[in-house]
């Protein structure tokens, strides 16, 4: 499995957007880059999600890198001995995503040690529950409270926005503006991760 790291998307600073977890954003982009640059290999193992992600990537690959399409990836996988679906703990692509997650969590933890970055994250930054929990393993003890504060502010903001949204729904206003998606990301991470 090869992917060009340079095309794997933004670093943590570039991925900072108000209302979205930067680690989730990076991993989602990274995952699609992995799928789109997959090379045929006999020991490729994929979970259900990544099998279908490969199938969906076909059009893009055949436009960008003719001759290295997912057709060849699947042809290689169809050679005996067949493996079929594996769980995510054995999936080649899930493994790569987990490696990238550790790299990016370390990067975020490093940046949190800078006062200006820490202040920005504290007042405006977003972290999902899962990445809040995970990044605490990479920061010095004194910064764990900061991470908790970021996550707690996100939780309270979402709660307030959802309550406002609920009121608006009662009055026939249905414009959530991605609010439900942000709530889902906060609770369970970005879709497909
Ligand atoms: Zn996240
Ligand atoms: Zn997978």
mmCIF file of C-alpha atoms and ligand atoms in Angstrom:
data_model
loop_
_atom_site.group_PDB
_atom_site.id
_atom_site.type_symbol
_atom_site.label_atom_id
_atom_site.label_comp_id
_atom_site.label_asym_id
_atom_site.label_seq_id
_atom_site.Cartn_x
_atom_site.Cartn_y
_atom_site.Cartn_z
ATOM 1 C CA UNK A 1 0.000 0.000 0.000
ATOM 2 C CA UNK A 2 1.570 3.229 -1.063
ATOM 3 C CA UNK A 3 0.250 6.753 -0.775
ATOM 4 C CA UNK A 4 2.081 9.973 -1.466
ATOM 5 C CA UNK A 5 2.372 11.594 1.939
ATOM 6 C CA UNK A 6 2.674 14.990 0.282
ATOM 7 C CA UNK A 7 -0.799 14.652 -1.193
ATOM 8 C CA UNK A 8 -2.276 13.436 2.059
ATOM 9 C CA UNK A 9 -3.702 16.844 2.853
ATOM 10 C CA UNK A 10 -3.269 19.646 5.284
ATOM 11 C CA UNK A 11 -1.221 19.751 8.447
ATOM 12 C CA UNK A 12 -2.915 20.541 11.754
ATOM 13 C CA UNK A 13 -2.619 24.325 11.307
ATOM 14 C CA UNK A 14 -4.126 24.200 7.839
ATOM 15 C CA UNK A 15 -6.930 21.947 9.046
ATOM 16 C CA UNK A 16 -8.073 24.363 11.748
ATOM 17 C CA UNK A 17 -11.630 25.375 11.012
ATOM 18 C CA UNK A 18 -14.101 26.644 13.529
ATOM 19 C CA UNK A 19 -16.654 23.961 14.306
ATOM 20 C CA UNK A 20 -14.703 20.971 12.921
ATOM 21 C CA UNK A 21 -12.212 18.652 14.604
ATOM 22 C CA UNK A 22 -8.852 19.149 12.806
ATOM 23 C CA UNK A 23 -7.745 15.541 13.365
ATOM 24 C CA UNK A 24 -11.003 14.205 11.939
ATOM 25 C CA UNK A 25 -10.638 16.505 8.926
ATOM 26 C CA UNK A 26 -7.083 15.391 8.215
ATOM 27 C CA UNK A 27 -7.898 11.693 8.628
ATOM 28 C CA UNK A 28 -10.895 11.893 6.338
ATOM 29 C CA UNK A 29 -8.804 13.487 3.568
ATOM 30 C CA UNK A 30 -5.947 11.062 4.224
ATOM 31 C CA UNK A 31 -8.282 8.091 3.979
ATOM 32 C CA UNK A 32 -9.587 9.129 0.560
ATOM 33 C CA UNK A 33 -6.059 9.791 -0.681
ATOM 34 C CA UNK A 34 -5.075 6.288 0.446
ATOM 35 C CA UNK A 35 -7.986 4.773 -1.424
ATOM 36 C CA UNK A 36 -7.348 6.818 -4.553
ATOM 37 C CA UNK A 37 -3.655 5.902 -4.674
ATOM 38 C CA UNK A 38 -4.025 2.215 -3.792
ATOM 39 C CA UNK A 39 -1.685 -0.032 -5.780
ATOM 40 C CA UNK A 40 -2.344 -3.676 -6.605
ATOM 41 C CA UNK A 41 -0.787 -5.899 -3.954
ATOM 42 C CA UNK A 42 -1.462 -9.515 -3.137
ATOM 43 C CA UNK A 43 -1.503 -8.986 0.619
ATOM 44 C CA UNK A 44 -3.988 -6.127 0.612
ATOM 45 C CA UNK A 45 -6.629 -6.715 3.279
ATOM 46 C CA UNK A 46 -9.666 -4.495 3.468
ATOM 47 C CA UNK A 47 -12.627 -4.074 5.792
ATOM 48 C CA UNK A 48 -16.151 -3.611 4.476
ATOM 49 C CA UNK A 49 -15.918 0.198 4.585
ATOM 50 C CA UNK A 50 -12.618 0.355 2.707
ATOM 51 C CA UNK A 51 -13.664 -2.290 0.164
ATOM 52 C CA UNK A 52 -16.554 -0.052 -0.819
ATOM 53 C CA UNK A 53 -14.412 3.062 -0.619
ATOM 54 C CA UNK A 54 -12.127 1.434 -3.230
ATOM 55 C CA UNK A 55 -15.098 0.589 -5.427
ATOM 56 C CA UNK A 56 -16.370 4.166 -5.260
ATOM 57 C CA UNK A 57 -12.960 5.622 -6.094
ATOM 58 C CA UNK A 58 -12.820 4.002 -9.548
ATOM 59 C CA UNK A 59 -13.822 6.996 -11.669
ATOM 60 C CA UNK A 60 -11.368 9.366 -10.002
ATOM 61 C CA UNK A 61 -8.426 6.984 -10.317
ATOM 62 C CA UNK A 62 -8.963 6.186 -13.961
ATOM 63 C CA UNK A 63 -8.936 9.906 -14.760
ATOM 64 C CA UNK A 64 -5.882 10.832 -12.702
ATOM 65 C CA UNK A 65 -3.591 7.816 -13.050
ATOM 66 C CA UNK A 66 -4.631 5.712 -16.043
ATOM 67 C CA UNK A 67 -3.395 2.131 -15.872
ATOM 68 C CA UNK A 68 -3.242 2.077 -12.100
ATOM 69 C CA UNK A 69 -6.938 1.888 -11.530
ATOM 70 C CA UNK A 70 -8.746 0.092 -8.797
ATOM 71 C CA UNK A 71 -9.592 -2.545 -11.414
ATOM 72 C CA UNK A 72 -6.033 -3.823 -11.050
ATOM 73 C CA UNK A 73 -6.302 -3.617 -7.277
ATOM 74 C CA UNK A 74 -9.383 -5.825 -7.333
ATOM 75 C CA UNK A 75 -7.842 -8.188 -9.948
ATOM 76 C CA UNK A 76 -4.921 -8.758 -7.604
ATOM 77 C CA UNK A 77 -7.271 -9.335 -4.680
ATOM 78 C CA UNK A 78 -9.228 -11.901 -6.730
ATOM 79 C CA UNK A 79 -6.163 -14.149 -7.083
ATOM 80 C CA UNK A 80 -6.206 -17.171 -4.775
ATOM 81 C CA UNK A 81 -5.787 -17.606 -1.901
ATOM 82 C CA UNK A 82 -8.796 -15.394 -1.316
ATOM 83 C CA UNK A 83 -9.105 -13.505 1.911
ATOM 84 C CA UNK A 84 -12.340 -11.550 1.620
ATOM 85 C CA UNK A 85 -13.531 -9.140 4.226
ATOM 86 C CA UNK A 86 -11.438 -8.576 7.337
ATOM 87 C CA UNK A 87 -12.225 -6.597 10.466
ATOM 88 C CA UNK A 88 -10.761 -3.135 10.785
ATOM 89 C CA UNK A 89 -7.981 -4.366 13.101
ATOM 90 C CA UNK A 90 -6.620 -6.411 10.163
ATOM 91 C CA UNK A 91 -7.463 -3.918 7.396
ATOM 92 C CA UNK A 92 -4.398 -2.479 5.622
ATOM 93 C CA UNK A 93 -6.085 0.879 5.087
ATOM 94 C CA UNK A 94 -7.452 1.131 8.645
ATOM 95 C CA UNK A 95 -3.892 0.513 9.871
ATOM 96 C CA UNK A 96 -2.553 3.351 7.753
ATOM 97 C CA UNK A 97 -5.270 5.684 9.044
ATOM 98 C CA UNK A 98 -4.366 4.778 12.651
ATOM 99 C CA UNK A 99 -0.683 5.506 11.969
ATOM 100 C CA UNK A 100 -1.602 8.875 10.499
ATOM 101 C CA UNK A 101 -3.827 9.551 13.512
ATOM 102 C CA UNK A 102 -0.892 9.072 15.911
ATOM 103 C CA UNK A 103 1.340 11.333 13.776
ATOM 104 C CA UNK A 104 -1.279 14.083 13.736
ATOM 105 C CA UNK A 105 -2.114 13.740 17.446
ATOM 106 C CA UNK A 106 1.588 14.213 18.221
ATOM 107 C CA UNK A 107 1.647 17.264 15.954
ATOM 108 C CA UNK A 108 -1.411 18.742 17.675
ATOM 109 C CA UNK A 109 0.031 17.987 21.130
ATOM 110 C CA UNK A 110 3.246 19.764 20.138
ATOM 111 C CA UNK A 111 1.340 22.814 18.917
ATOM 112 C CA UNK A 112 -0.749 22.973 22.101
ATOM 113 C CA UNK A 113 2.459 23.731 23.977
ATOM 114 C CA UNK A 114 2.587 27.088 22.189
ATOM 115 C CA UNK A 115 0.712 29.761 24.197
ATOM 116 C CA UNK A 116 -0.982 31.468 21.233
ATOM 117 C CA UNK A 117 -2.153 28.232 19.680
ATOM 118 C CA UNK A 118 -3.378 26.956 23.047
ATOM 119 C CA UNK A 119 -5.322 30.171 23.587
ATOM 120 C CA UNK A 120 -6.904 29.976 20.143
ATOM 121 C CA UNK A 121 -7.935 26.363 20.707
ATOM 122 C CA UNK A 122 -9.295 27.269 24.127
ATOM 123 C CA UNK A 123 -11.462 30.109 22.861
ATOM 124 C CA UNK A 124 -12.459 28.910 19.369
ATOM 125 C CA UNK A 125 -10.991 25.517 18.562
ATOM 126 C CA UNK A 126 -12.896 22.273 18.089
ATOM 127 C CA UNK A 127 -12.027 18.723 19.092
ATOM 128 C CA UNK A 128 -14.288 15.702 18.919
ATOM 129 C CA UNK A 129 -14.668 13.599 22.070
ATOM 130 C CA UNK A 130 -12.482 10.806 20.729
ATOM 131 C CA UNK A 131 -9.585 13.029 19.643
ATOM 132 C CA UNK A 132 -9.841 15.055 22.841
ATOM 133 C CA UNK A 133 -9.443 11.812 24.765
ATOM 134 C CA UNK A 134 -6.594 10.578 22.555
ATOM 135 C CA UNK A 135 -4.566 13.806 22.399
ATOM 136 C CA UNK A 136 -4.384 13.863 26.198
ATOM 137 C CA UNK A 137 -2.016 10.882 25.995
ATOM 138 C CA UNK A 138 0.456 13.036 24.041
ATOM 139 C CA UNK A 139 0.399 16.290 26.011
ATOM 140 C CA UNK A 140 2.233 17.070 29.263
ATOM 141 C CA UNK A 141 0.136 16.686 32.398
ATOM 142 C CA UNK A 142 -0.441 20.427 32.789
ATOM 143 C CA UNK A 143 -2.160 20.620 29.395
ATOM 144 C CA UNK A 144 -4.689 17.877 30.004
ATOM 145 C CA UNK A 145 -7.008 20.331 31.733
ATOM 146 C CA UNK A 146 -6.809 22.594 28.689
ATOM 147 C CA UNK A 147 -7.925 19.732 26.441
ATOM 148 C CA UNK A 148 -10.808 18.985 28.812
ATOM 149 C CA UNK A 149 -11.813 22.652 28.704
ATOM 150 C CA UNK A 150 -11.818 22.690 24.893
ATOM 151 C CA UNK A 151 -13.982 19.575 24.722
ATOM 152 C CA UNK A 152 -16.328 20.833 27.433
ATOM 153 C CA UNK A 153 -16.795 24.204 25.670
ATOM 154 C CA UNK A 154 -17.585 22.328 22.444
ATOM 155 C CA UNK A 155 -20.109 20.164 24.298
ATOM 156 C CA UNK A 156 -21.862 23.161 25.884
ATOM 157 C CA UNK A 157 -21.942 25.084 22.594
ATOM 158 C CA UNK A 158 -23.475 22.127 20.762
ATOM 159 C CA UNK A 159 -26.023 21.646 23.517
ATOM 160 C CA UNK A 160 -27.070 25.292 23.319
ATOM 161 C CA UNK A 161 -27.190 25.289 19.524
ATOM 162 C CA UNK A 162 -29.264 22.097 19.477
ATOM 163 C CA UNK A 163 -31.712 23.550 21.998
ATOM 164 C CA UNK A 164 -32.066 26.692 19.867
ATOM 165 C CA UNK A 165 -32.500 24.505 16.786
ATOM 166 C CA UNK A 166 -35.224 22.509 18.538
ATOM 167 C CA UNK A 167 -37.114 25.732 19.281
ATOM 168 C CA UNK A 168 -36.763 26.819 15.658
ATOM 169 C CA UNK A 169 -38.094 23.461 14.446
ATOM 170 C CA UNK A 170 -41.230 24.028 16.517
ATOM 171 C CA UNK A 171 -41.700 27.268 14.602
ATOM 172 C CA UNK A 172 -41.241 25.599 11.232
ATOM 173 C CA UNK A 173 -37.654 26.757 10.624
ATOM 174 C CA UNK A 174 -35.575 23.818 9.369
ATOM 175 C CA UNK A 175 -32.190 25.320 8.566
ATOM 176 C CA UNK A 176 -29.755 23.404 10.756
ATOM 177 C CA UNK A 177 -26.662 24.578 8.870
ATOM 178 C CA UNK A 178 -24.741 21.376 9.397
ATOM 179 C CA UNK A 179 -25.462 21.407 13.121
ATOM 180 C CA UNK A 180 -26.541 17.766 13.282
ATOM 181 C CA UNK A 181 -23.403 16.743 11.403
ATOM 182 C CA UNK A 182 -21.262 18.688 13.871
ATOM 183 C CA UNK A 183 -23.053 16.990 16.764
ATOM 184 C CA UNK A 184 -22.393 13.579 15.189
ATOM 185 C CA UNK A 185 -18.727 14.398 14.600
ATOM 186 C CA UNK A 186 -18.331 15.529 18.202
ATOM 187 C CA UNK A 187 -19.915 12.340 19.543
ATOM 188 C CA UNK A 188 -18.508 9.651 17.224
ATOM 189 C CA UNK A 189 -15.877 11.300 15.003
ATOM 190 C CA UNK A 190 -16.127 12.133 11.310
ATOM 191 C CA UNK A 191 -18.198 9.830 9.062
ATOM 192 C CA UNK A 192 -16.358 6.661 8.058
ATOM 193 C CA UNK A 193 -13.479 6.984 10.517
HETATM 194 ZN ZN1 LIG B 1 -11.896 14.174 15.758
HETATM 195 ZN ZN1 LIG B 2 -10.547 -0.494 6.833
#
